[in-house]
PDB file of C-alpha atoms in Angstrom:
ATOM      1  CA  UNK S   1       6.094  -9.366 -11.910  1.00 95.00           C
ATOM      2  CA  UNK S   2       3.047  -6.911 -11.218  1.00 97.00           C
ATOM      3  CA  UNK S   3       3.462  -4.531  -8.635  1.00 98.00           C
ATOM      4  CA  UNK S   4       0.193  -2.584  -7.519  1.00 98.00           C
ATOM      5  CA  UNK S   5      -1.078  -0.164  -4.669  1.00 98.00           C
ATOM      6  CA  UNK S   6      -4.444  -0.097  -3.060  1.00 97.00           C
ATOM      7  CA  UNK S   7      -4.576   2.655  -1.035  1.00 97.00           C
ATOM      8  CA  UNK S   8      -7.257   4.876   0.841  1.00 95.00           C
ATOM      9  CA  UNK S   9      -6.412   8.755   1.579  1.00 96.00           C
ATOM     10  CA  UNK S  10      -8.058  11.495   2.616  1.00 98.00           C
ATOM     11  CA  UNK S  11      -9.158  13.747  -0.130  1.00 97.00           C
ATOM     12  CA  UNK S  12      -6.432  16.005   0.237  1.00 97.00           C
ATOM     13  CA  UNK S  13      -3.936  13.383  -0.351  1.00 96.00           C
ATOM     14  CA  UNK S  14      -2.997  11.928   2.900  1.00 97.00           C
ATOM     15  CA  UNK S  15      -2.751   8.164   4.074  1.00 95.00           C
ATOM     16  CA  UNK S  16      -2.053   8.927   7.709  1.00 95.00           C
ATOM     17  CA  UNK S  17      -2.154  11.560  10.275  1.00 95.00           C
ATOM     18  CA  UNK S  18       1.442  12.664  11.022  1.00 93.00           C
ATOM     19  CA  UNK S  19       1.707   9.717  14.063  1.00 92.00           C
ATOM     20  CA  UNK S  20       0.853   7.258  11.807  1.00 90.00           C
ATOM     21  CA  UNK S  21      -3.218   7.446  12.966  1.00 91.00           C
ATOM     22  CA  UNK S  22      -5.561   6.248  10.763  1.00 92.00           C
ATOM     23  CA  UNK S  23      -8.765   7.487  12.275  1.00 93.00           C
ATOM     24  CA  UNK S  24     -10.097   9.057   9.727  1.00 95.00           C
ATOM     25  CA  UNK S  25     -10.390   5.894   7.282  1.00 92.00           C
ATOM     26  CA  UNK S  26     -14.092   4.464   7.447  1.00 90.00           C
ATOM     27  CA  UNK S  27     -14.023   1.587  10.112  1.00 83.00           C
ATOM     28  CA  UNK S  28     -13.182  -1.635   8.831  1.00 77.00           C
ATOM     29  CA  UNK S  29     -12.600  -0.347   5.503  1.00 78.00           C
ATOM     30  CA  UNK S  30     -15.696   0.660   5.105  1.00 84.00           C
ATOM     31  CA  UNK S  31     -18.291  -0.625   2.691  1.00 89.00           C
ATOM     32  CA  UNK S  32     -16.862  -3.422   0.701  1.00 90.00           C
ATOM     33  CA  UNK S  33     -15.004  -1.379  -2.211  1.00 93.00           C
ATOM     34  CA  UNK S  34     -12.702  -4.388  -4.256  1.00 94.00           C
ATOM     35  CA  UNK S  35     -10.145  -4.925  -1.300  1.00 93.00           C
ATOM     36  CA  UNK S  36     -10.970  -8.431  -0.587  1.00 93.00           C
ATOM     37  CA  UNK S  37     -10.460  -9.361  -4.032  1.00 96.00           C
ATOM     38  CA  UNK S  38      -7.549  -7.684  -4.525  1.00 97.00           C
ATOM     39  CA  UNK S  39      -5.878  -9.438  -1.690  1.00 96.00           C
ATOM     40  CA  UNK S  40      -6.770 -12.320  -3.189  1.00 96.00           C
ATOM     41  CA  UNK S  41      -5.204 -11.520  -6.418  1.00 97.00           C
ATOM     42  CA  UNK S  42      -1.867 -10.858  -4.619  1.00 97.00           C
ATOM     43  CA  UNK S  43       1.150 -13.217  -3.774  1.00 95.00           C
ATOM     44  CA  UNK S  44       2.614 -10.875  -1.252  1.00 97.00           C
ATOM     45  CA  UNK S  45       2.191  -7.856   0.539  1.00 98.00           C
ATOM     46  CA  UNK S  46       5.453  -5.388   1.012  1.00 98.00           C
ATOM     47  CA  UNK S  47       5.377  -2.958   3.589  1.00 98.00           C
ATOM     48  CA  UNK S  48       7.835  -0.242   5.719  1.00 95.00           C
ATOM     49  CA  UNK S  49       8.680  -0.725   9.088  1.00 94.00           C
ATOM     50  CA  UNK S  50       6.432   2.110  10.100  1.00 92.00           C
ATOM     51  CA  UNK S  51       3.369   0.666   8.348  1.00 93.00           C
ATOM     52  CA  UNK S  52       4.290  -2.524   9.833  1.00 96.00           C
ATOM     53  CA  UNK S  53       4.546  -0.918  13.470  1.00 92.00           C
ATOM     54  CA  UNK S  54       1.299   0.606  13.216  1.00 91.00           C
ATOM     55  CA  UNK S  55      -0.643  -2.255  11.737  1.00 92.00           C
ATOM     56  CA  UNK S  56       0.750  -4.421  14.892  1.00 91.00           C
ATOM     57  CA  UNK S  57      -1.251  -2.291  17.200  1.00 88.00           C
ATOM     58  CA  UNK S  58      -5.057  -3.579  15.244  1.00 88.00           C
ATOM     59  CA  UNK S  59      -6.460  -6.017  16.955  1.00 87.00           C
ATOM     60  CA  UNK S  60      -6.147  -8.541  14.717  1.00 88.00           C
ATOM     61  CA  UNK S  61      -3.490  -9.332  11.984  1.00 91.00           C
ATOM     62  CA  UNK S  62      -5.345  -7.789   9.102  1.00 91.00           C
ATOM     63  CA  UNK S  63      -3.506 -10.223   6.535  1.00 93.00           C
ATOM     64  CA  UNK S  64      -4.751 -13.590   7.130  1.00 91.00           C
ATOM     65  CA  UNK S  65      -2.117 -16.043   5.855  1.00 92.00           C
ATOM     66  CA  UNK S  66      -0.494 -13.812   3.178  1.00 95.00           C
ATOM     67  CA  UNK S  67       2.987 -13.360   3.002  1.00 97.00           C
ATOM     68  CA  UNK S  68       4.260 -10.059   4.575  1.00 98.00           C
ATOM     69  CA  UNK S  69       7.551  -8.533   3.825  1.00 98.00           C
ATOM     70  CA  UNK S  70       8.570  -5.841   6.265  1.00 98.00           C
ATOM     71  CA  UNK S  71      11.050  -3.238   4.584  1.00 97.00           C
ATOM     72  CA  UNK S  72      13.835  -2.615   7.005  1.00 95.00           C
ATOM     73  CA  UNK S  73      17.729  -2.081   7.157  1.00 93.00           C
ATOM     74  CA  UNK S  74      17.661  -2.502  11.145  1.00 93.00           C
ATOM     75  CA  UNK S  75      16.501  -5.654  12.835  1.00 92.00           C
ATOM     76  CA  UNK S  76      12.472  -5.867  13.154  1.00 92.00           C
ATOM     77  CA  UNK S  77      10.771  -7.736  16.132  1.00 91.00           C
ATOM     78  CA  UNK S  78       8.752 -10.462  14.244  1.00 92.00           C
ATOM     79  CA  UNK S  79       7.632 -12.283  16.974  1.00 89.00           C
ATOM     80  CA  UNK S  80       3.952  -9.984  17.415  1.00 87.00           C
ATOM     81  CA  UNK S  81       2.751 -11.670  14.419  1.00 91.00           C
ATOM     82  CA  UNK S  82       0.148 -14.266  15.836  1.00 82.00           C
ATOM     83  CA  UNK S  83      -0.808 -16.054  12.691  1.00 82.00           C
ATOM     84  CA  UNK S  84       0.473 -14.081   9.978  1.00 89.00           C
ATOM     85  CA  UNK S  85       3.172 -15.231   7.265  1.00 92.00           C
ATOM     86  CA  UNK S  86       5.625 -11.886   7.881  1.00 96.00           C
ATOM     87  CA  UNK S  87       9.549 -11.405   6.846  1.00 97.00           C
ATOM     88  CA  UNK S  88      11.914  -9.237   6.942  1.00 97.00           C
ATOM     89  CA  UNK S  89      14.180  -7.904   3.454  1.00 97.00           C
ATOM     90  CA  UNK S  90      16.005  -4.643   2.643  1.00 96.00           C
ATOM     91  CA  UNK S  91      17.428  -3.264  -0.683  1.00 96.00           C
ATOM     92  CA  UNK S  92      16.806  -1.270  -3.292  1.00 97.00           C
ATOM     93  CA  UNK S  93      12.705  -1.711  -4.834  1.00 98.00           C
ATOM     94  CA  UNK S  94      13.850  -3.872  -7.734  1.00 98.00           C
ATOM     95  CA  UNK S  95      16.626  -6.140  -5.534  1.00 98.00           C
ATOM     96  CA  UNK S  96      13.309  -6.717  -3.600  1.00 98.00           C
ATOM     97  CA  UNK S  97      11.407  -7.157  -6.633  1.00 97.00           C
ATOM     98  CA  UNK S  98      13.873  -9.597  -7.690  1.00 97.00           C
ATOM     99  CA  UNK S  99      14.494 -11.560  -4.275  1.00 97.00           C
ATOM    100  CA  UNK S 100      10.553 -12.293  -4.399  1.00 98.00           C
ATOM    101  CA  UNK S 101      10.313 -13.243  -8.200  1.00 97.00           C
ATOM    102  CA  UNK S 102      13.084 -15.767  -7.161  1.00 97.00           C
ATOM    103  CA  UNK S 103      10.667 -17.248  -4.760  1.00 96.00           C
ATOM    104  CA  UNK S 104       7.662 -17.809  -7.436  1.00 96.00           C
ATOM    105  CA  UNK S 105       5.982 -14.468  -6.565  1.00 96.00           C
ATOM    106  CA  UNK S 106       4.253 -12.835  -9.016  1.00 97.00           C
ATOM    107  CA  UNK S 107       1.929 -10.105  -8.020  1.00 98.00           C
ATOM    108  CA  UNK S 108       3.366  -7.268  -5.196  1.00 98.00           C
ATOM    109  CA  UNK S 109       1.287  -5.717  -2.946  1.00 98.00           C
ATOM    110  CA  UNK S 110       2.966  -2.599  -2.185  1.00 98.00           C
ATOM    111  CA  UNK S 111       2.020   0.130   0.726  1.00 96.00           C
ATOM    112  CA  UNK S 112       2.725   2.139   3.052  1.00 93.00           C
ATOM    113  CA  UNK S 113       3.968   6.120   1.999  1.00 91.00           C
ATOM    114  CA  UNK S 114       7.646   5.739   1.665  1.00 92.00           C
ATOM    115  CA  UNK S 115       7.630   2.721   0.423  1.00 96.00           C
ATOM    116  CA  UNK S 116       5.282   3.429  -2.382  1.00 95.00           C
ATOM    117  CA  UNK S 117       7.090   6.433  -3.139  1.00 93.00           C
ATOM    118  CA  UNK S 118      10.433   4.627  -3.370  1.00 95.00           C
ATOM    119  CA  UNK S 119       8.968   1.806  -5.624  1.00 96.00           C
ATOM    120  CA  UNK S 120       7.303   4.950  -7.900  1.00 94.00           C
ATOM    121  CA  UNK S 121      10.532   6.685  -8.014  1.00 92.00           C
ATOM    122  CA  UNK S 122      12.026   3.153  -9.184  1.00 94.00           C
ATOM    123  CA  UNK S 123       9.448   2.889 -12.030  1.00 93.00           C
ATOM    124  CA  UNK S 124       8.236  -0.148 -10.759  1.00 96.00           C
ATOM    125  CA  UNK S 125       4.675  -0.095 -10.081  1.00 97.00           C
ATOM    126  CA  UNK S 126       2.328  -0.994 -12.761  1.00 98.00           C
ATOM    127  CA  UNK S 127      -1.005  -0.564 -11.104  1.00 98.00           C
ATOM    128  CA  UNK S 128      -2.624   2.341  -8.472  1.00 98.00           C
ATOM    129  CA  UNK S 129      -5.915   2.157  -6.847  1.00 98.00           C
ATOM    130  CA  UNK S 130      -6.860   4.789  -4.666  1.00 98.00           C
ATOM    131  CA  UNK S 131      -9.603   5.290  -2.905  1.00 97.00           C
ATOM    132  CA  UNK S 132     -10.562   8.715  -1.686  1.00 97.00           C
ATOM    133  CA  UNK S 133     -12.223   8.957   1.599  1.00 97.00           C
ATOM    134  CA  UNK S 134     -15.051  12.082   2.256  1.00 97.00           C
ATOM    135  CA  UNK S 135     -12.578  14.287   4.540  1.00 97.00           C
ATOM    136  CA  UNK S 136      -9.977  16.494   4.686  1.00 98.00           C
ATOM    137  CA  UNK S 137      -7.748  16.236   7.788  1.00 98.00           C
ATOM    138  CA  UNK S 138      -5.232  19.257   6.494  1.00 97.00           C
ATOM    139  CA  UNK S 139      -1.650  17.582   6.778  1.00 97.00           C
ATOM    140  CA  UNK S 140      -0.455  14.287   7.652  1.00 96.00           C
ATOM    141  CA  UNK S 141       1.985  11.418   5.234  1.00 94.00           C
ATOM    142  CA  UNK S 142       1.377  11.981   2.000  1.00 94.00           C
ATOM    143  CA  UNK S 143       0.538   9.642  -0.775  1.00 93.00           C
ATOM    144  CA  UNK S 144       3.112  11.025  -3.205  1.00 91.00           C
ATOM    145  CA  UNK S 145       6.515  12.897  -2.321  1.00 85.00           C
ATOM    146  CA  UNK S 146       8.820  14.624  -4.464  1.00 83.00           C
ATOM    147  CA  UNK S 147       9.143  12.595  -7.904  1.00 83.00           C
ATOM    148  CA  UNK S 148      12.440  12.864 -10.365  1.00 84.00           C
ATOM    149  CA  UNK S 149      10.298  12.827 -13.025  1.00 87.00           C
ATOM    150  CA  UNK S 150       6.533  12.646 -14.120  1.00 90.00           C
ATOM    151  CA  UNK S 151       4.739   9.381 -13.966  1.00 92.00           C
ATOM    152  CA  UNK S 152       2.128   9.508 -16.538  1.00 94.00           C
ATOM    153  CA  UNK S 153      -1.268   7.594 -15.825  1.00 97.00           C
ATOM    154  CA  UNK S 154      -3.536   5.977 -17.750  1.00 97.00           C
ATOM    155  CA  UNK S 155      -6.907   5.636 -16.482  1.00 98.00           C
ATOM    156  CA  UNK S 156      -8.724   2.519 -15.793  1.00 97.00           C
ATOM    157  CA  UNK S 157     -12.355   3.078 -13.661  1.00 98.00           C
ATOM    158  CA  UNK S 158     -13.297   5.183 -11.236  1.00 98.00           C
ATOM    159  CA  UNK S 159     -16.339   4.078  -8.972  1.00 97.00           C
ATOM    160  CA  UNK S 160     -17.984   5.942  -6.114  1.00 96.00           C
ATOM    161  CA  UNK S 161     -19.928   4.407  -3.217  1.00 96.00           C
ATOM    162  CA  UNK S 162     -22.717   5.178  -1.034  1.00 94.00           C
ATOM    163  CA  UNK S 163     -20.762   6.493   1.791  1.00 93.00           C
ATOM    164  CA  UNK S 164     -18.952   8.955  -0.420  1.00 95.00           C
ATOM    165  CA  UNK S 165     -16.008   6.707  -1.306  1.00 96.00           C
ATOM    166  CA  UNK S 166     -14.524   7.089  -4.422  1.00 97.00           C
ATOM    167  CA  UNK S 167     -12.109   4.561  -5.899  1.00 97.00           C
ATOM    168  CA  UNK S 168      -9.889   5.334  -8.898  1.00 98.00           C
ATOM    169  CA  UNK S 169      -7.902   3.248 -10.896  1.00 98.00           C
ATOM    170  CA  UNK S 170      -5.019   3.795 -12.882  1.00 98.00           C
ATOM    171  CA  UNK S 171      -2.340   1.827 -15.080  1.00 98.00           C
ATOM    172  CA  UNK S 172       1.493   3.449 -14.752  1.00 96.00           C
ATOM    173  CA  UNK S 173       2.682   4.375 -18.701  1.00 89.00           C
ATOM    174  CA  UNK S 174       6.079   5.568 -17.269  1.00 63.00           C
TER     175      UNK S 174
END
C-alpha cells in the first residue's frame, strides 16, 4: 500500500485559516500543477471530519466518483454527498490502512492537517507533494505538528509555475 499527500499551503506552512477557510489557495486550484493526475493515480481519498465538513460547503463534490473515507469516531451525516462515493471508518492510521488494503486498495490519498499528521507520526506515508502558494497569511492549521521523531526526506522534483506556485516533491526514508 502507498500512502501519499498532495497538499497546497501557504508559504509559511499553513493549509487553512484557523476556521477552516481556504481563501487564500488560487481559485480552482489554480493553474493545472499534477493534481488531476494524481487523483487519477489514487484508489481512495482519506480525510478528517473537519476537512470533510468544509469541503461539503464547495459547490460541487470536488471528488468525482472516488472513494472517500471520512475519519471519525462520532457518527458523520453522509447524506450531503450528491454523487460522490464517501464512507465513514475510525482507528488507528494503519487499522485504516489495513481495513482498505482488505478491500483491494492500493494507493491512499491522505489529507487534511490532523490526519496527515497522525498518519506521519504512524510512519506511514511514503510520498509528500506540496505545493507552496505566493502568500503568507501569518497563522492558521498547520501542515506539520509536533513529531516524536524526525522524518527524513528524500527529494524527488521541485517545479515552479507561472503564478508563483511552487510544487515540491519528496519520498519519506523514515
Amino acid at each position: 500500500m502507498t500512502v501519499s499527500v498532495f497538499v497546497g499551503t501557504s508559504v509559511d506552512g499553513f493549509i487553512a485559516r484557523k476556521d477552516g477557510a481556504l481563501d487564500f489557495l488560487p481559485a480552482g486550484g489554480g493553474e493545472p500543477h499534477g493534481y488531476d493526475e494524481f487523483m487519477a493515480s489514487v484508489d481512495a481519498l482519506v480525510i478528517g471530519r473537519n476537512t470533510f465538513e468544509i469541503v461539503l460547503a464547495f459547490p460541487k463534490w470536488p471528488y468525482g466518483d472516488k472513494r472517500v473515507v471520512v475519519l471519525s469516531s462520532r457518527p458523520v451525516d453522509l447524506s450531503a454527498v450528491r454523487g460522490g462515493v464517501v464512507e465513514q471508518m475510525s482507528g488507528t492510521p494503519a487499522e485504516i490502512i489495513s481495513k482498505l488494503a482488505a478491500t483491494g486498495a492500493h494507493h491512499l490519498y491522505v489529507d487534511g492537517g490532523i490526519t496527515i499528521q497522525r498518519f506521519l507520526q504512524a510512519g506511514l506515508v511514503h510520498r509528500l507533494t506540496i505545493t507552496r502558494v505566493p502568500v503568507l497569511i501569518g497563522e492558521g492549521i498547520p501542515l506539520f505538528g509536533t513529531l516524536l521523531r524526525d522524518v527524513r526526506l528524500r527529494h524527488v522534483a521541485t517545479q515552479h509555475y507561472p503564478s508563483g506556485l511552487v510544487k515540491s516533491e519528496y519520498e519519506v526514508n523514515g
